[in-house]
C-alpha atoms as one frame of an Amber mdcrd trajectory, in Angstrom:
protein
 -27.522 -10.879   0.276 -28.635  -7.509  -1.104 -30.390  -4.784   0.936 -33.581
  -5.464  -1.017 -33.578  -9.132   0.019 -33.037  -8.182   3.663 -35.981  -5.785
   3.518 -38.105  -8.566   2.075 -36.951 -10.959   4.828 -37.859  -8.472   7.580
 -41.217  -7.823   5.926 -42.028 -11.541   5.889 -41.099 -11.793   9.581 -43.369
  -8.844  10.431 -46.277 -10.306   8.493 -45.767 -13.719  10.102 -45.804 -12.199
  13.587 -48.922 -10.190  12.808 -50.802 -13.360  11.856 -50.113 -14.835  15.314
 -51.054 -11.755  17.329 -54.314  -9.892  17.751 -52.856  -6.588  16.510 -53.300
  -4.663  13.285 -49.773  -3.212  12.906 -46.336  -4.794  13.423 -43.163  -2.753
  12.989 -39.529  -3.950  12.954 -36.719  -1.426  13.478 -32.961  -1.991  13.269
 -30.261  -0.055  15.096 -28.249   2.142  12.750 -25.518   3.914  14.670 -27.469
   6.083  17.157 -30.951   5.741  15.585 -33.649   3.105  15.301 -34.546   2.800
  11.628 -37.811   1.166  10.546 -37.050  -1.680   8.114 -40.446  -3.424   7.894
 -44.122  -2.508   8.491 -46.980  -5.027   8.247 -50.749  -4.584   8.528 -51.375
  -1.000   7.418 -50.507   0.725   4.158 -50.826   4.124   5.845 -48.444   3.056
   8.593 -45.975   1.626   6.062 -45.986   4.801   4.005 -45.397   6.914   7.108
 -42.955   4.699   8.971 -40.756   2.789   6.516 -37.262   4.275   6.749 -38.234
   6.554   9.635 -35.537   7.218  12.223 -35.971   7.578  15.973 -33.012   8.781
  18.071 -31.689   6.064  20.345 -31.775   8.548  23.235 -35.581   8.844  22.782
 -35.925   5.054  22.881 -33.883   4.921  26.092 -36.178   7.532  27.667 -39.197
   5.406  26.814 -37.524   2.277  28.182 -36.919   4.107  31.463 -40.652   4.778
  32.011 -41.990   1.527  30.533 -43.786  -1.243  32.371 -42.144  -4.614  31.710
 -44.264  -7.620  30.786 -41.657 -10.335  30.421 -39.830  -9.467  27.233 -42.368
  -6.739  26.350 -42.298  -3.086  27.374 -45.475  -0.997  27.615 -45.615   2.799
  27.922 -49.131   4.081  28.529 -49.913   7.397  26.893 -50.397   9.100  30.241
 -46.729   8.602  31.107 -45.472  10.393  27.992 -44.417  14.028  28.004 -47.287
  15.832  26.235 -44.832  18.433  24.888 -42.364  15.901  23.470 -41.982  15.477
  19.722 -43.980  12.559  18.345 -41.934  10.082  16.312 -43.612   7.549  14.067
 -47.221   6.913  13.176 -50.302   7.579  15.331 -53.377   5.494  14.475 -56.539
   7.409  13.644 -58.780   6.159  16.447 -60.915   7.957  18.986 -59.751   8.228
  22.560 -61.897   6.453  25.169 -62.410   7.197  28.842 -62.471   3.494  29.708
 -59.550   2.460  31.909 -58.338  -0.397  29.684 -58.992   1.316  26.331 -56.065
   1.489  23.889 -54.858   5.068  23.529 -53.518   6.262  20.143 -50.200   7.156
  21.839 -49.798   3.880  23.744 -46.477   2.131  23.048 -45.929  -1.640  23.101
 -42.482  -2.792  22.016 -39.804  -5.420  22.526 -36.094  -4.464  22.655 -34.135
  -6.978  20.538 -30.811  -7.742  22.211 -28.113 -10.137  21.084 -26.375 -12.751
  23.248 -23.977 -10.076  24.561 -26.885  -7.891  25.660 -26.301  -5.309  22.940
 -29.430  -3.597  21.582 -29.796  -4.543  17.896 -33.343  -3.504  17.072 -36.955
  -3.109  18.164 -40.222  -4.944  17.533 -43.310  -2.743  17.973 -47.013  -3.675
  18.023 -49.866  -1.184  17.633 -53.634  -1.044  17.419 -55.042  -4.209  19.065
 -58.110  -5.461  17.286 -60.014  -5.386  20.574 -58.925  -1.777  21.066 -58.075
  -2.856  24.620 -54.767  -2.838  26.439 -53.555  -6.462  26.832 -54.721  -8.256
  29.958 -52.545 -10.702  31.897 -53.462 -13.680  29.724 -52.839 -11.771  26.496
 -49.495 -10.538  27.818 -48.350 -14.094  28.470 -49.379 -15.138  24.984 -47.603
 -12.154  23.399 -44.466 -12.747  25.481 -44.296 -16.389  24.389 -44.855 -15.507
  20.707 -42.190 -12.853  20.803 -39.668 -15.170  22.489 -40.222 -17.747  19.744
 -39.747 -15.140  16.980 -36.765 -13.377  18.556 -34.016 -15.811  17.340 -35.133
 -15.364  13.723 -35.257 -11.580  14.113 -31.800 -11.389  15.681 -30.340 -13.777
  13.113 -31.655 -11.621  10.275 -30.178  -8.504  11.858 -26.836 -10.242  12.389
 -26.836 -11.394   8.780 -27.683  -7.902   7.552 -24.846  -6.430   9.610 -22.468
  -9.079   8.317 -23.577  -8.483   4.733 -22.929  -4.765   5.129 -19.464  -5.481
   6.487 -18.765  -7.841   3.596 -19.953  -5.255   1.088 -17.804  -2.536   2.575
 -14.813  -4.842   2.961 -15.181  -5.813  -0.689 -15.242  -2.153  -1.653 -12.106
  -1.611   0.431 -10.337  -4.529  -1.211 -11.334  -3.264  -4.632  -9.958   0.139
  -3.727  -6.525  -1.168  -2.849  -6.337  -4.228  -5.087  -4.812  -2.331  -7.971
  -2.303  -0.427  -5.856   1.231  -1.712  -6.434   4.161  -0.799  -4.205   5.591
   1.477  -6.901   2.383   3.392  -7.645   2.729   7.198  -7.378   0.353   8.990
  -5.019  -1.737  10.551  -7.776  -2.329   7.079  -9.213  -3.380   5.849  -5.746
  -5.939   8.684  -5.615  -7.278   7.706  -9.054  -7.798   4.131  -7.848  -9.151
   4.817  -4.367 -11.566   7.722  -4.757 -14.046   6.243  -7.273 -14.052   2.929
  -5.400 -14.789   4.406  -1.961 -17.468   6.740  -3.321 -19.247   3.742  -4.801
 -18.608   1.338  -1.929 -19.613   3.743   0.847 -22.406   5.562  -0.972 -20.607
   8.909  -0.664 -21.587  11.941  -2.730 -18.010  13.184  -2.715 -14.527  12.016
  -1.724 -11.307  13.917  -1.105  -7.830  12.581  -0.426  -5.386  14.892   1.353
  -1.784  13.877   1.993   0.668  15.405   4.448   3.980  15.565   2.629   7.390
  15.088   4.237   8.379  18.713   3.640   5.332  19.955   5.571   3.252  20.779
   2.494  -0.088  19.180   1.628  -1.613  17.820  -1.575  -5.293  17.276  -2.373
  -7.117  15.032  -4.836 -10.870  15.109  -5.389 -13.206  12.356  -6.490 -15.497
  14.983  -8.023 -12.895  17.034  -9.840 -13.964  20.107  -7.856 -10.925  20.558
  -5.627 -10.954  20.800  -1.847 -14.251  20.506   0.013 -13.028  22.994   2.617
 -11.518  26.398   1.818  -7.930  26.958   2.904  -9.133  29.173   5.744 -10.834
  26.135   7.330  -8.304  23.449   6.448  -5.968  24.347   9.312  -8.889  23.977
  11.744  -9.526  20.331  10.891  -5.923  19.248  10.301  -5.546  18.788  14.052
  -8.702  16.653  13.990  -7.136  14.320  11.418  -3.973  13.797  13.424  -5.880
  13.307  16.672  -8.084  10.734  14.940  -5.014   8.752  13.949  -3.591   8.961
  17.448  -6.909   7.755  18.865  -7.374   5.212  16.023 -10.899   6.434  15.204
 -12.776   8.248  12.467 -14.477  11.602  13.036 -17.703  13.198  11.836 -18.326
  16.873  11.191 -21.548  18.455  10.022 -24.753  20.133  11.132 -26.385  18.493
  14.132 -23.325  16.320  14.850 -21.388  16.604  18.085 -18.152  18.323  16.992
 -14.741  16.837  17.831 -13.459  18.059  21.192 -10.422  19.639  19.540 -12.674
  22.221  17.803 -14.235  25.171  19.553 -17.955  25.786  19.111 -17.195  28.761
  16.859 -14.874  26.716  14.650 -17.358  23.845  14.414 -20.139  26.290  13.478
 -17.965  27.847  10.768 -17.264  24.417   9.257 -20.917  23.334   9.499 -22.093
  26.495   7.741 -19.629  25.975   4.911 -20.694  22.337   4.450 -24.360  23.367
   4.460 -23.637  25.918   1.740 -22.350  23.010  -0.394 -25.378  20.846   0.386
 -23.300  18.457   2.513 -24.924  17.135   5.675 -21.940  15.238   7.062 -18.259
  14.696   6.364 -16.623  11.469   7.524 -12.922  12.071   8.174 -10.849   8.898
   7.879  -7.212   9.246   8.996  -4.589   7.574   6.809  -1.375   6.449   8.409
   1.220   3.830   9.195   2.714   3.197  12.607   2.753   6.409  14.610   2.610
   8.721  11.597  -0.541  10.250  10.108   0.092  10.492   6.359  -3.183  12.071
   5.269  -6.959  11.954   5.468  -9.803  10.618   3.362 -12.972  12.751   3.544
 -16.314  11.248   2.486 -19.410  13.434   2.123 -23.123  12.692   2.298 -26.065
  14.977   1.587 -29.105  15.570   3.831 -31.218  12.914   2.075 -28.503  10.270
   2.448 -28.481   7.938   5.480 -26.119   8.951   8.262 -22.882   7.050   8.769
 -23.324   3.793  10.703 -20.761   2.468  13.156 -20.118  -0.458  10.783 -19.311
   1.931   7.963 -17.030   3.969  10.194 -15.141   0.862  11.335 -14.707  -0.380
   7.783 -13.647   3.077   6.623 -10.975   3.191   9.319  -9.632  -0.216   8.249
  -9.558   1.003   4.671  -7.671   4.088   5.876  -4.935   1.837   7.247  -4.659
   0.065   3.876  -4.479   3.365   2.013  -1.939   4.635   4.551   0.239   1.625
   3.812  -0.033   2.375   0.086   0.883   6.029   0.702   3.907   4.963   2.755
   5.000   2.672  -0.087   4.536   5.492  -2.576   6.627   7.805  -0.403   9.386
   5.215  -0.084   9.335   4.550  -3.811   9.435   8.269  -4.604  12.300   8.748
  -2.147  14.119   5.795  -3.684  13.636   7.180  -7.201  15.033  10.553  -6.129
  18.054   8.853  -4.593  18.560   6.768  -7.732  18.305   9.885  -9.895  20.848
  11.630  -7.693  23.189   8.636  -7.807  22.872   8.603 -11.588  23.819  12.251
 -11.666  26.817  11.516  -9.458  27.682   8.513 -11.625  27.469  10.604 -14.787
  29.627  13.309 -13.214  32.158  10.724 -12.071  32.262   9.226 -15.572  32.848
  12.668 -17.035  35.677  13.378 -14.592  37.293   9.997 -15.266  36.941  10.442
 -19.022  38.404  13.943 -18.925  41.285  12.843 -16.690  42.068   9.835 -18.880
  42.078  11.907 -22.076  44.278  14.526 -20.483  46.761  11.847 -19.379  46.775
   9.989 -22.685  48.647  12.616 -24.739  51.538  13.304 -22.335  51.897   9.592
 -21.644  52.091   8.941 -25.359  54.822  11.519 -25.669  56.770  10.027 -22.744
  56.431   6.507 -24.163  57.506   7.615 -27.633  60.591   9.470 -26.459  61.528
   6.593 -24.132  61.326   4.205 -27.090  63.551   6.478 -29.209  66.038   6.836
 -26.376  66.461   3.056 -26.071  67.812   2.921 -29.627  70.959   4.773 -28.605
  73.853   3.366 -26.591  73.956   4.354 -22.928  75.630   3.278 -19.775  73.936
   0.474 -17.818  72.482   2.781 -15.157  70.906   5.023 -17.804  69.578   1.976
 -19.609  67.938   0.743 -16.389  66.308   4.149 -15.907  64.934   4.101 -19.436
  63.514   0.600 -18.918  61.856   1.785 -15.708  60.349   4.725 -17.592  58.992
   2.413 -20.287  57.491  -0.046 -17.755  55.950   2.728 -15.661  54.555   4.405
 -18.756  53.042   1.136 -19.954  51.318   0.667 -16.592  49.944   4.192 -16.684
  48.719   3.660 -20.248  46.966   0.514 -19.028  45.374   2.524 -16.210  44.220
   5.164 -18.691  42.656   2.502 -20.907  40.900   1.002 -17.866  39.612   4.429
 -16.843  38.275   5.088 -20.341  36.550   1.687 -20.406  35.102   2.240 -16.920
  33.820   5.654 -18.015  32.234   4.162 -21.119  30.395   1.344 -19.330  29.145
   3.563 -16.483  27.961   6.460 -18.637  24.115   6.511 -18.542  24.221   8.596
 -21.714  25.899   5.768 -23.656  23.110   3.207 -24.312  23.881  -0.403 -25.112
  23.183  -1.661 -28.622  23.027  -5.433 -28.118  23.487  -8.022 -30.839  24.030
 -11.822 -30.847  27.619 -12.531 -29.780  29.270 -15.977 -29.709  30.639 -16.090
 -26.187  32.463 -19.371 -26.855  34.299 -17.749 -29.763  35.308 -14.740 -27.631
  36.557 -17.055 -24.875  38.629 -19.058 -27.369  40.195 -15.886 -28.799  40.982
 -14.531 -25.322  42.664 -17.836 -24.395  44.723 -17.761 -27.596  45.894 -14.170
 -26.959  46.919 -14.940 -23.365  48.421 -18.383 -24.002  51.958 -17.020 -24.144
  51.491 -15.086 -20.900  50.217 -18.220 -19.167  53.130 -20.305 -20.417  55.674
 -17.699 -19.288  54.077 -17.855 -15.800  54.374 -21.634 -15.788  50.617 -22.213
 -15.978  48.378 -24.540 -17.964  45.620 -22.634 -19.773  42.657 -24.823 -20.724
  39.385 -24.204 -22.553  36.105 -26.100 -22.112  33.998 -24.877 -25.009  31.193
 -26.605 -26.958  31.182 -27.045 -30.705  27.903 -25.146 -30.930  27.651 -21.366
 -30.661  26.935 -19.898 -27.247  25.069 -16.778 -28.283  24.756 -13.976 -25.728
  22.883 -10.752 -26.319  25.336  -7.900 -25.941  28.144  -5.713 -27.210  31.021
  -7.790 -28.702  33.811  -5.411 -27.626  32.574  -5.200 -24.044  32.036  -8.965
 -23.726  35.513  -9.524 -25.179  36.837  -7.296 -22.386  35.000  -9.481 -19.838
  36.742 -12.614 -21.130  40.148 -10.903 -21.256  39.888  -9.406 -17.750  38.721
 -12.651 -16.130  41.513 -14.645 -17.776  44.159 -11.998 -17.031  43.056 -11.832
 -13.393  43.206 -15.629 -13.035  46.689 -15.861 -14.613  48.014 -13.011 -12.415
  46.982 -14.619  -9.124  47.775 -18.277  -9.908  51.263 -19.520  -8.927  53.436
 -21.544 -11.325  52.204 -25.077 -11.850  48.556 -24.026 -11.550  45.717 -24.455
 -14.010  43.403 -21.797 -15.451  40.248 -22.894 -17.291  37.709 -20.835 -19.239
  34.380 -22.321 -20.310  31.084 -21.255 -21.896  27.746 -23.049 -22.221  24.054
 -22.531 -22.892  21.726 -22.758 -19.865  18.073 -22.309 -20.795  17.335 -18.633
 -21.364  20.863 -17.733 -20.284  24.460 -18.343 -21.270  27.126 -18.991 -18.647
  30.787 -17.975 -18.855  33.110 -19.399 -16.186  36.769 -18.806 -15.391  38.335
 -21.176 -12.851  41.833 -21.130 -11.402  43.841 -23.018  -8.780  45.403 -19.800
  -7.498  45.625 -17.858  -4.250  41.900 -17.696  -3.575  39.963 -14.808  -2.039
  38.926 -14.357   1.597  35.260 -13.976   2.502  35.864 -10.380   3.622  37.533
  -9.470   0.326  34.731 -11.105  -1.652  32.286  -8.533  -0.233  34.207  -5.680
  -1.920  35.724  -7.548  -4.835  33.848  -5.650  -7.552  34.372  -2.167  -6.101
  36.427   0.270  -8.127  40.105   0.524  -7.082  39.708  -2.227  -4.483  42.898
  -4.212  -3.805  43.031  -7.431  -1.833  44.016  -7.338   1.813  45.957 -10.600
   1.319  49.675  -9.621   1.323  50.595 -12.164  -1.363  47.827 -10.958  -3.681
  48.611  -7.303  -2.936  52.236  -7.862  -4.022  51.073  -8.184  -7.633  50.765
  -4.815  -9.416  47.290  -3.739 -10.507  44.817  -0.863 -10.627  41.879  -2.514
  -8.882  39.694  -1.793 -11.916  39.690  -5.086 -13.827  36.896  -6.838 -11.940
  35.005  -3.562 -11.422  34.891  -3.152 -15.196  33.694  -6.746 -15.609  30.961
  -6.149 -13.008  29.813  -2.923 -14.697  29.699  -4.564 -18.123  27.728  -7.555
 -16.813  25.221  -5.265 -15.032  24.918  -3.169 -18.168  24.002  -6.355 -20.057
  21.340  -7.248 -17.450  23.353 -10.212 -16.308  24.903 -11.308 -13.035  28.347
 -12.260 -11.799  29.306 -14.353  -8.805  32.429 -15.827  -7.269  33.163 -18.988
  -5.301  36.539 -18.984  -3.635  38.558 -20.083  -0.620  42.011 -18.920   0.372
  44.672 -21.216  -1.020  42.184 -23.231  -3.081  41.536 -21.032  -6.113  38.489
 -19.224  -7.442  35.633 -19.633  -9.922  33.986 -16.580 -11.479  30.585 -17.213
 -13.101  28.912 -14.750 -15.453  25.299 -15.220 -16.534  23.934 -13.239 -19.472
  20.661 -13.219 -21.432  20.726 -15.709 -24.267  20.247 -14.309 -27.755
């Protein structure tokens, strides 16, 4: 229900009460923070013009309650009990004073405190100017008391509904403010989302978001595009207020005529108030933003002198919103920290690729020379011991050349400066070619090499040379670690939006501990039998890098002594 509809509802209640009572004016006030605010006036246009929206300090109402006579639910303060020097709040009817003892005095007060079931004061019902111009006698008091008791449930229900509607409105504004904030939003984007929403939802003339950064610095965003509301000379004074607010889990108000936070001295509070007044700001609501025990920033909302003061409902809702914004700020910090770490890791990765590439190139030429001269030397006739040395040189050189090729491939597939240029690649065709190339190796090891490939193309989206290396490495790895008499099978198939390449063997298997590090560079199995086979520890690492580079995934299912199955999933072309 809108504020206009609530005003109309209160007005109808006031007019209905006036029809049942022998008075000319009926006023309904609602508690707004520490003031009674007039929300409806019935019976007198002059009274309505003067009273509607008027605010009476709650402390003044409590003083009047203390000196009032009680007539059941009604309270009556005769004019003679009032302090003649006290400020007059409200409207005084234009009637002549009478010397008669029971005559109604223009300053007489007749009101009913409206309390909810918990005894909390929610509002006030006031009656003025009896038609008889006489103070109510005992019979009239009983009638008024009964009428008021009958009307009180409707009055309290309307006030409860208004309070609930305000909470709903503010909660909706809070949800709108954070609804568009994703976990990876940068802080400046959070400010762009939050500030316009809270200014609209809370009726603020200005909004400022200040964050306390991890390095001790601070950043400020303004909903008005005018920068910080406080000059730097005053910022350090209120920073302690923000942090204390978070520790106490409350909001804080600063401004002229407002009790300053205890952490500020009177001189400091005066300096801040004077600056706000110079900007035309009557009050500044400081909402701490945080998560857990850490205060991450503050949201400042400003209102001008003509704006209504901040209600307790608004302050509660603002604090809840502050917790939501604090959570968003914490996410933004974590995301920013994560991005910096990723950027650093990429730098390290690029540097590592450069080192590997440089090392491999530097090794390639001398290894080529050694291999060439070893090949020439084998053409001559030598004694058996020299011949064995030459064979050892050739085998060692071949292994080193293989290592160099692996290093160059690893460098290529980990280099962030070498983008992938994907194209449709028939994975079944690559698997068939890899099986054909390694058939002789499998037969010499006493293995059966099988293929399980469909007649149709299995088109993956990727680089043909790199995917060929995946097939070759998986098959070579399976053949190496499968004893004689075993079976190695390679298969490929379409699976929805993906293609699946599998390599299965009946070999040594891989322990659960080794599976955790299987795709790390230079990792060798801790199983003695597997470790007895020569290798660089780069084959599966290269496969893993290539698959990641192609936005795919690789997994392994294996048990010691029962073989292994490697499954690669790639985007389907």
